[in-house]
Structures are given as C-alpha cells and as structure tokens.
Coordinates of C-alpha atoms in Angstrom, one line a residue:
M29 CA 101.4 56.0 74.9
R30 CA 102.8 52.8 73.9
V31 CA 106.3 52.9 76.2
L32 CA 104.1 52.8 79.4
S33 CA 103.1 49.4 78.8
F34 CA 107.0 47.9 78.3
V35 CA 107.4 49.8 81.7
T36 CA 105.0 48.5 83.3
A37 CA 106.0 45.0 82.3
I38 CA 109.0 45.3 83.6
A39 CA 108.2 46.8 86.8
L40 CA 105.8 43.4 86.8
G41 CA 108.2 41.2 86.1
L42 CA 106.1 40.2 82.5
G43 CA 108.7 41.8 80.2
A44 CA 109.2 39.7 77.2
A45 CA 112.1 37.1 77.7
T46 CA 113.6 37.5 80.5
A47 CA 116.0 35.0 80.6
V48 CA 120.2 34.9 80.1
A49 CA 121.3 36.3 76.5
N50 CA 124.1 35.0 74.4
P51 CA 125.6 36.9 71.6
N52 CA 123.8 34.6 68.8
T53 CA 120.2 36.4 70.2
W54 CA 122.1 39.7 70.6
K55 CA 123.4 39.9 67.3
Y56 CA 120.3 40.4 65.6
D57 CA 119.5 44.2 67.2
F58 CA 123.2 45.1 67.5
P59 CA 125.0 44.2 64.3
Q60 CA 127.7 46.5 64.4
T61 CA 128.6 45.6 68.3
D62 CA 132.1 43.8 68.7
F63 CA 130.6 41.3 70.5
D64 CA 134.6 39.8 70.9
Q65 CA 135.7 43.0 73.2
A66 CA 133.6 42.5 76.3
T67 CA 134.8 43.1 80.2
V68 CA 132.0 41.3 82.0
P69 CA 130.6 37.7 81.6
F70 CA 127.8 37.3 79.2
D71 CA 125.9 35.2 81.7
E72 CA 125.5 38.4 83.8
I73 CA 123.7 39.9 81.1
V74 CA 119.5 39.4 80.8
N75 CA 117.6 40.2 78.3
V76 CA 114.0 42.0 79.6
I77 CA 112.6 43.6 76.2
G78 CA 113.9 44.8 73.0
K79 CA 116.4 47.6 71.9
D80 CA 114.4 51.3 72.2
Q81 CA 111.4 49.8 73.3
I82 CA 112.2 52.0 76.0
P83 CA 113.0 55.1 73.8
A84 CA 115.5 58.1 75.0
V85 CA 114.9 61.3 74.4
D86 CA 116.7 63.5 71.8
A87 CA 117.5 67.0 72.2
P88 CA 114.4 67.3 75.1
E89 CA 112.6 71.1 74.8
M90 CA 112.8 72.9 77.8
I91 CA 110.4 75.8 79.3
A92 CA 110.9 78.5 81.9
V93 CA 110.3 77.6 85.4
A94 CA 107.4 80.3 85.2
D95 CA 105.8 78.0 82.6
E96 CA 105.4 75.1 84.5
T97 CA 102.7 73.9 86.0
G98 CA 102.1 70.5 86.3
I99 CA 104.9 69.0 88.1
G100 CA 104.5 68.7 91.7
A101 CA 106.6 70.4 94.3
R102 CA 107.6 67.7 95.7
E103 CA 108.6 65.9 92.6
P104 CA 111.9 65.0 92.5
V105 CA 113.8 66.2 89.0
L106 CA 117.3 65.5 88.1
T107 CA 119.2 69.3 88.2
V108 CA 122.4 70.0 85.6
E109 CA 124.0 73.0 86.6
I110 CA 126.9 73.7 84.1
E111 CA 129.1 76.9 84.3
G112 CA 127.7 79.7 82.2
A113 CA 124.4 78.0 81.2
T114 CA 121.0 78.1 82.5
P115 CA 120.2 75.8 85.3
R116 CA 118.1 72.6 83.6
A117 CA 115.8 70.3 85.6
Y118 CA 114.9 66.7 84.2
P119 CA 111.9 65.4 86.2
I120 CA 111.9 62.0 87.3
R121 CA 108.4 61.7 86.4
Y122 CA 109.6 61.6 82.2
L123 CA 113.1 60.0 83.2
M124 CA 110.6 56.9 84.9
F125 CA 109.7 56.2 81.1
H126 CA 112.6 56.9 79.0
E127 CA 115.4 56.3 81.0
I128 CA 117.9 58.4 79.1
A129 CA 118.3 62.3 78.1
N130 CA 120.5 63.4 75.3
D131 CA 121.3 66.6 75.6
V132 CA 123.6 69.9 75.0
V133 CA 124.1 72.2 78.1
G134 CA 126.2 75.2 77.9
G135 CA 128.2 73.5 74.5
V136 CA 128.8 70.2 76.8
P137 CA 126.7 67.2 75.3
V138 CA 125.5 65.2 78.0
A139 CA 123.4 61.9 78.5
V140 CA 120.6 62.4 81.7
T141 CA 120.3 58.8 83.0
Y142 CA 118.0 57.3 85.2
C143 CA 117.4 53.5 86.1
P144 CA 114.4 53.0 88.2
L145 CA 115.7 49.4 89.2
C146 CA 118.2 51.0 90.9
N147 CA 117.2 54.4 91.5
S148 CA 120.6 55.4 89.9
G149 CA 120.2 59.0 88.4
M150 CA 123.2 60.2 86.9
V151 CA 124.7 63.0 83.9
F152 CA 127.7 62.1 81.9
D153 CA 129.3 63.8 79.5
R154 CA 128.9 62.2 76.1
R155 CA 132.3 62.9 74.4
V156 CA 134.7 60.2 74.0
D157 CA 138.1 60.4 72.3
G158 CA 137.4 63.6 70.3
D159 CA 133.5 61.8 69.1
V160 CA 130.4 63.1 70.1
L161 CA 128.1 59.4 71.1
S162 CA 124.2 59.6 71.5
F163 CA 122.9 57.0 73.9
G164 CA 119.5 54.9 73.8
V165 CA 118.3 52.0 76.1
S166 CA 119.3 48.6 75.0
G167 CA 116.7 46.4 77.0
K168 CA 118.6 44.4 78.9
L169 CA 120.0 44.6 82.6
R170 CA 123.0 43.6 84.8
K171 CA 122.9 43.1 88.3
S172 CA 119.3 44.7 87.8
D173 CA 121.2 47.8 86.2
M174 CA 120.2 49.6 82.7
I175 CA 122.6 49.1 79.9
M176 CA 123.2 51.5 77.6
Y177 CA 124.6 51.2 73.9
D178 CA 125.8 54.1 71.7
R179 CA 124.1 54.8 68.4
E180 CA 127.5 55.3 66.7
T181 CA 129.4 51.9 67.8
Q182 CA 126.9 50.0 69.1
S183 CA 129.1 49.2 72.0
W184 CA 127.1 48.7 75.6
W185 CA 127.6 51.0 78.7
Q186 CA 126.8 50.0 82.1
Q187 CA 125.0 53.2 83.3
A188 CA 125.2 52.5 87.2
V189 CA 129.3 53.0 86.6
G190 CA 129.2 54.6 83.4
E191 CA 131.3 52.4 81.9
G192 CA 131.5 50.5 78.9
I193 CA 131.2 46.4 79.2
V194 CA 130.9 45.3 75.4
G195 CA 132.0 46.2 72.1
V196 CA 135.0 48.7 71.1
H197 CA 134.4 50.9 73.9
A198 CA 134.7 48.2 76.7
G199 CA 136.4 49.6 79.5
T200 CA 136.2 53.0 78.3
E201 CA 134.9 55.3 81.2
L202 CA 132.2 58.1 80.7
T203 CA 133.2 61.3 82.6
Q204 CA 130.2 61.6 85.1
L205 CA 129.2 65.4 85.8
P206 CA 128.1 66.8 88.9
A207 CA 124.5 66.4 89.2
W208 CA 121.6 65.5 92.2
M209 CA 117.6 64.7 92.6
E210 CA 116.3 67.2 94.3
S211 CA 112.2 68.6 94.7
W212 CA 110.4 70.6 91.8
A213 CA 110.2 72.9 94.7
E214 CA 113.8 73.3 95.7
F215 CA 115.0 73.8 91.9
A216 CA 112.6 76.2 91.2
L217 CA 112.9 78.7 94.1
R218 CA 116.9 78.3 93.6
N219 CA 116.5 78.6 89.6
P220 CA 113.5 81.0 88.8
D221 CA 114.6 81.7 85.4
G222 CA 116.1 78.2 84.9
L223 CA 114.3 75.4 81.9
V224 CA 112.6 72.5 83.0
M225 CA 112.3 69.1 80.3
M226 CA 108.8 69.1 78.8
A227 CA 107.0 66.3 78.5
P228 CA 108.6 64.2 75.6
R229 CA 104.9 63.0 74.6
R230 CA 101.4 62.3 75.6
G231 CA 101.1 60.1 78.7
R232 CA 100.6 59.1 82.3
Y233 CA 103.7 60.5 84.1
G234 CA 103.8 61.8 87.1
S235 CA 102.4 57.8 88.0
N236 CA 104.7 55.5 89.5
P237 CA 104.5 52.0 87.6
Y238 CA 107.3 50.3 90.5
V239 CA 104.5 51.2 92.9
G240 CA 105.9 49.9 96.3
Y241 CA 109.5 48.9 94.9
D242 CA 111.5 51.1 97.2
S243 CA 110.0 49.3 100.3
G244 CA 110.1 45.7 99.2
K245 CA 113.1 43.7 98.4
P246 CA 114.8 43.5 94.8
Y247 CA 112.8 42.1 92.1
A248 CA 113.9 38.7 92.0
R249 CA 113.4 38.4 88.7
F250 CA 115.9 40.6 87.6
F251 CA 118.4 40.5 90.8
N252 CA 119.9 37.3 92.4
G253 CA 123.0 38.5 94.3
E254 CA 124.0 38.8 97.4
M255 CA 122.6 41.4 100.0
P256 CA 124.6 44.0 101.4
P257 CA 126.3 43.4 104.4
H258 CA 125.9 45.0 107.8
D259 CA 122.2 44.1 108.1
I260 CA 121.6 47.3 105.7
N261 CA 118.3 46.9 104.0
P262 CA 118.7 46.5 100.5
M263 CA 116.2 48.9 99.2
M264 CA 117.8 51.3 101.4
R265 CA 119.0 54.4 99.6
V266 CA 122.6 55.0 99.5
V267 CA 124.8 58.3 98.5
R268 CA 127.6 56.7 96.3
V269 CA 130.9 58.7 95.8
G270 CA 133.8 57.0 94.4
E271 CA 133.7 53.6 95.9
K272 CA 132.4 55.2 99.7
A273 CA 128.7 55.0 100.1
W274 CA 126.8 56.6 103.5
T275 CA 123.1 55.5 104.0
F276 CA 120.1 57.7 104.3
D277 CA 119.2 56.6 107.5
R278 CA 123.0 57.9 108.7
L279 CA 122.1 61.5 106.8
Q280 CA 118.7 61.4 108.0
R281 CA 119.9 61.1 111.5
E282 CA 122.4 63.8 111.9
G283 CA 121.3 65.8 108.8
E284 CA 125.2 66.6 107.8
V285 CA 128.3 64.6 107.8
T286 CA 131.9 66.0 106.9
E287 CA 134.4 63.0 106.4
A288 CA 136.8 61.6 103.4
G289 CA 137.3 65.4 102.6
I290 CA 133.6 65.7 101.3
T291 CA 130.2 67.1 103.0
I292 CA 126.8 65.4 102.8
S293 CA 124.0 67.1 103.2
W294 CA 120.1 65.8 103.9
T295 CA 116.7 68.1 103.8
E296 CA 113.9 66.7 103.9
G297 CA 110.9 67.5 101.0
Q298 CA 111.5 65.2 98.5
A299 CA 109.2 62.6 97.4
S300 CA 110.3 59.1 96.5
A301 CA 109.9 58.4 92.6
L302 CA 109.6 54.4 93.6
D303 CA 106.5 54.6 96.5
G304 CA 103.1 55.4 95.5
G305 CA 101.2 54.8 92.1
V306 CA 101.6 58.8 91.9
I307 CA 105.0 60.1 92.4
A308 CA 103.8 63.5 93.9
M309 CA 101.8 62.0 96.5
S310 CA 104.3 59.3 98.0
K311 CA 106.6 59.3 100.8
D312 CA 109.4 61.6 101.7
V313 CA 112.9 60.6 101.1
G314 CA 114.6 64.0 101.2
T315 CA 117.2 65.4 99.1
V316 CA 121.2 65.3 99.7
R317 CA 123.9 67.3 98.3
V318 CA 127.4 66.4 98.0
R319 CA 130.3 69.1 98.1
D320 CA 133.8 69.2 98.4
A321 CA 136.2 71.1 101.1
S322 CA 135.6 74.7 98.9
G323 CA 131.7 73.9 98.6
A324 CA 132.1 72.6 94.8
D325 CA 129.2 70.3 94.0
L326 CA 130.6 66.7 93.5
P327 CA 129.8 63.6 91.0
H328 CA 127.6 61.2 93.3
D329 CA 124.8 58.6 92.6
V330 CA 121.8 58.0 95.1
M331 CA 120.9 54.2 94.3
F332 CA 119.8 51.1 96.4
A333 CA 122.2 49.8 99.0
F334 CA 121.5 46.0 96.9
A335 CA 123.3 47.6 94.0
Y336 CA 125.8 49.5 95.7
H337 CA 127.4 46.1 97.1
A338 CA 126.4 44.7 93.2
F339 CA 129.2 47.2 91.9
F340 CA 131.3 48.0 94.6
P341 CA 131.4 44.2 96.8
R342 CA 134.5 45.7 98.3
G343 CA 133.5 49.4 98.9
D344 CA 133.3 50.8 101.6
W345 CA 130.4 51.6 103.6
M346 CA 130.8 54.6 105.8
L347 CA 128.4 53.5 108.9
G348 CA 129.8 56.2 111.5
S349 CA 130.1 55.6 115.1
S350 CA 126.5 54.3 115.6

C-alpha cells in the first residue's frame, strides 16, 4: 500500500522537501488557487509531500457493526451521530493513513478529518455558500497541522480550526459538527445497529507509523513554535471547546468537570493511536464527552497542547483550583 510509505516518511521526518514553501512551487499542483488571497503568512507553510499523496477517501463503504471483526475493542473511532441517520464510526486506524473521508450522513455532506501530528479529529459540514465541497490532503503543514484543500476552488483550509487560509475561501469558516473519539467497544455497545467504515484498501491498517509520538516532543522538523505555558507537557492531550482548553490530566483526576456552561466527562478504555506500534495494544488515554447544560453533544476537539497553544495563543487554559 503506497500511502503507508508516505505516512511513514512523514513520521520519520523524511518527507520529500520539508522546506518552507512559496507560491512559485505551489502553482504546479494548485493551478486554480488564488494565491493573492491569504489570511496567513506564506512562510508559515511547509511542504512535506505532494498533493494527494495521502489519498482522501470519497464515499467510504460502510458495514454493520455486527459484521466488523478486525478492530480491537480499545481502538479509537471518530463517531458521527446525526439526528435521523444511523450512527457511523470512522476508525482512526484508517484515518491515520487517509486523514480525510468525504461522506454523506443523513443527507448532510461531511468531511471526517484527522491530523496525526496534532491528534486533531474534527468533522465538518462540507456545504459553503450553497456549494458542496470535497476535500483532499494538500501535503502541506502549518504549525504541524494538516492543510486541506477543496477540489472545487483549490482553496486551502487549516484543519485544526476549519478555516480557509489561502484562495477564494480564505477567511471562510466551515461549520464543525458534534463528533467525538471513543473506543470501538464503546461505539458498538451503544450502537449495535450502527455502521462502521470499511478498510478503503488493503494495507497495514491498525499499525501506528508514529511510534512513541505522544510520549515525546513535537517533531522539530515540522514544529518550532512556542511551547505551552504553565509547564504543560506539549504532548498532553487537551479538550478544546471554542478557545478554552481542559487538560486530560485534570479530567483524569476529576472524572467530570462542569464549568463555563458545559460538562466534560472522562472514562478509561480508549487506546492512544500514537503510542505503540499496534494501536490496539497501546496505552489507555480514555474517552471524553462534551455536553451542554441540556445534555446535547457539543463540537470540540482533542488535540495536543502544543497545537492548541499554536492556534489559540491567547486561549483560556481551564486548569481548575489545583
């Protein structure tokens, strides 16, 4: 499976031409992109690999939960539950190597996205100004986060914030939908009649090319920004809701936190996708759910602290009293 070699190259810091990019080199792969419209400095964008060398998945095939036998109970999945539609699970074992799945759930066109370098898993509505966009992987990073592009206008989008940064959609924000990472066992128990994404192709799915990543520091080749304040480990997972962040170590200690109008709960049982070589056997990082006062699930992200601080340098660290 060719995509595995590209992902492994990124993990090892051996991607082709990890150099600061410029429009003269971008135009070959992106001839339709309007580079005169941008909301970020070009020198923050880094070339890693070519466009679509990590291939997004379009209209992923789904199977019944009861028919899935190859996913480990503790493996993480990104769950999408839209009212009126059968709940769907998108295993991180597949998104690790594809990063984007363009799908339609209950009539809603969605982009299910995952950036391994930031651990950011977010689901967006693909409709913008009445048009339905489809997304691919640009092969470029900014602040160690994936830059997506839409195939319709070739605008570039920052995955961690869901915002256009280059092209005609620069400054446009995608609508983030409620979604969350949980273990396969949690999803299957709650949704015995649910659906789960099939393997897009043959390959070493279930393996982690970023062995030990969440136990170390960010790859310096892709991130050289400021580290988080308060002596927070840059690889600490944080729950981001808007511009506020709660650290996993606090959530693990307290189990449940209710403040700022929301309730965040933590339970054990979900394996890290970025620890050992086999995801199913990796360390437990637990599952969080984020709900409002009425109990409805809220859009959020679970990302590394360095990435949160990079994109929200004035964000509010919700550290509690201890």
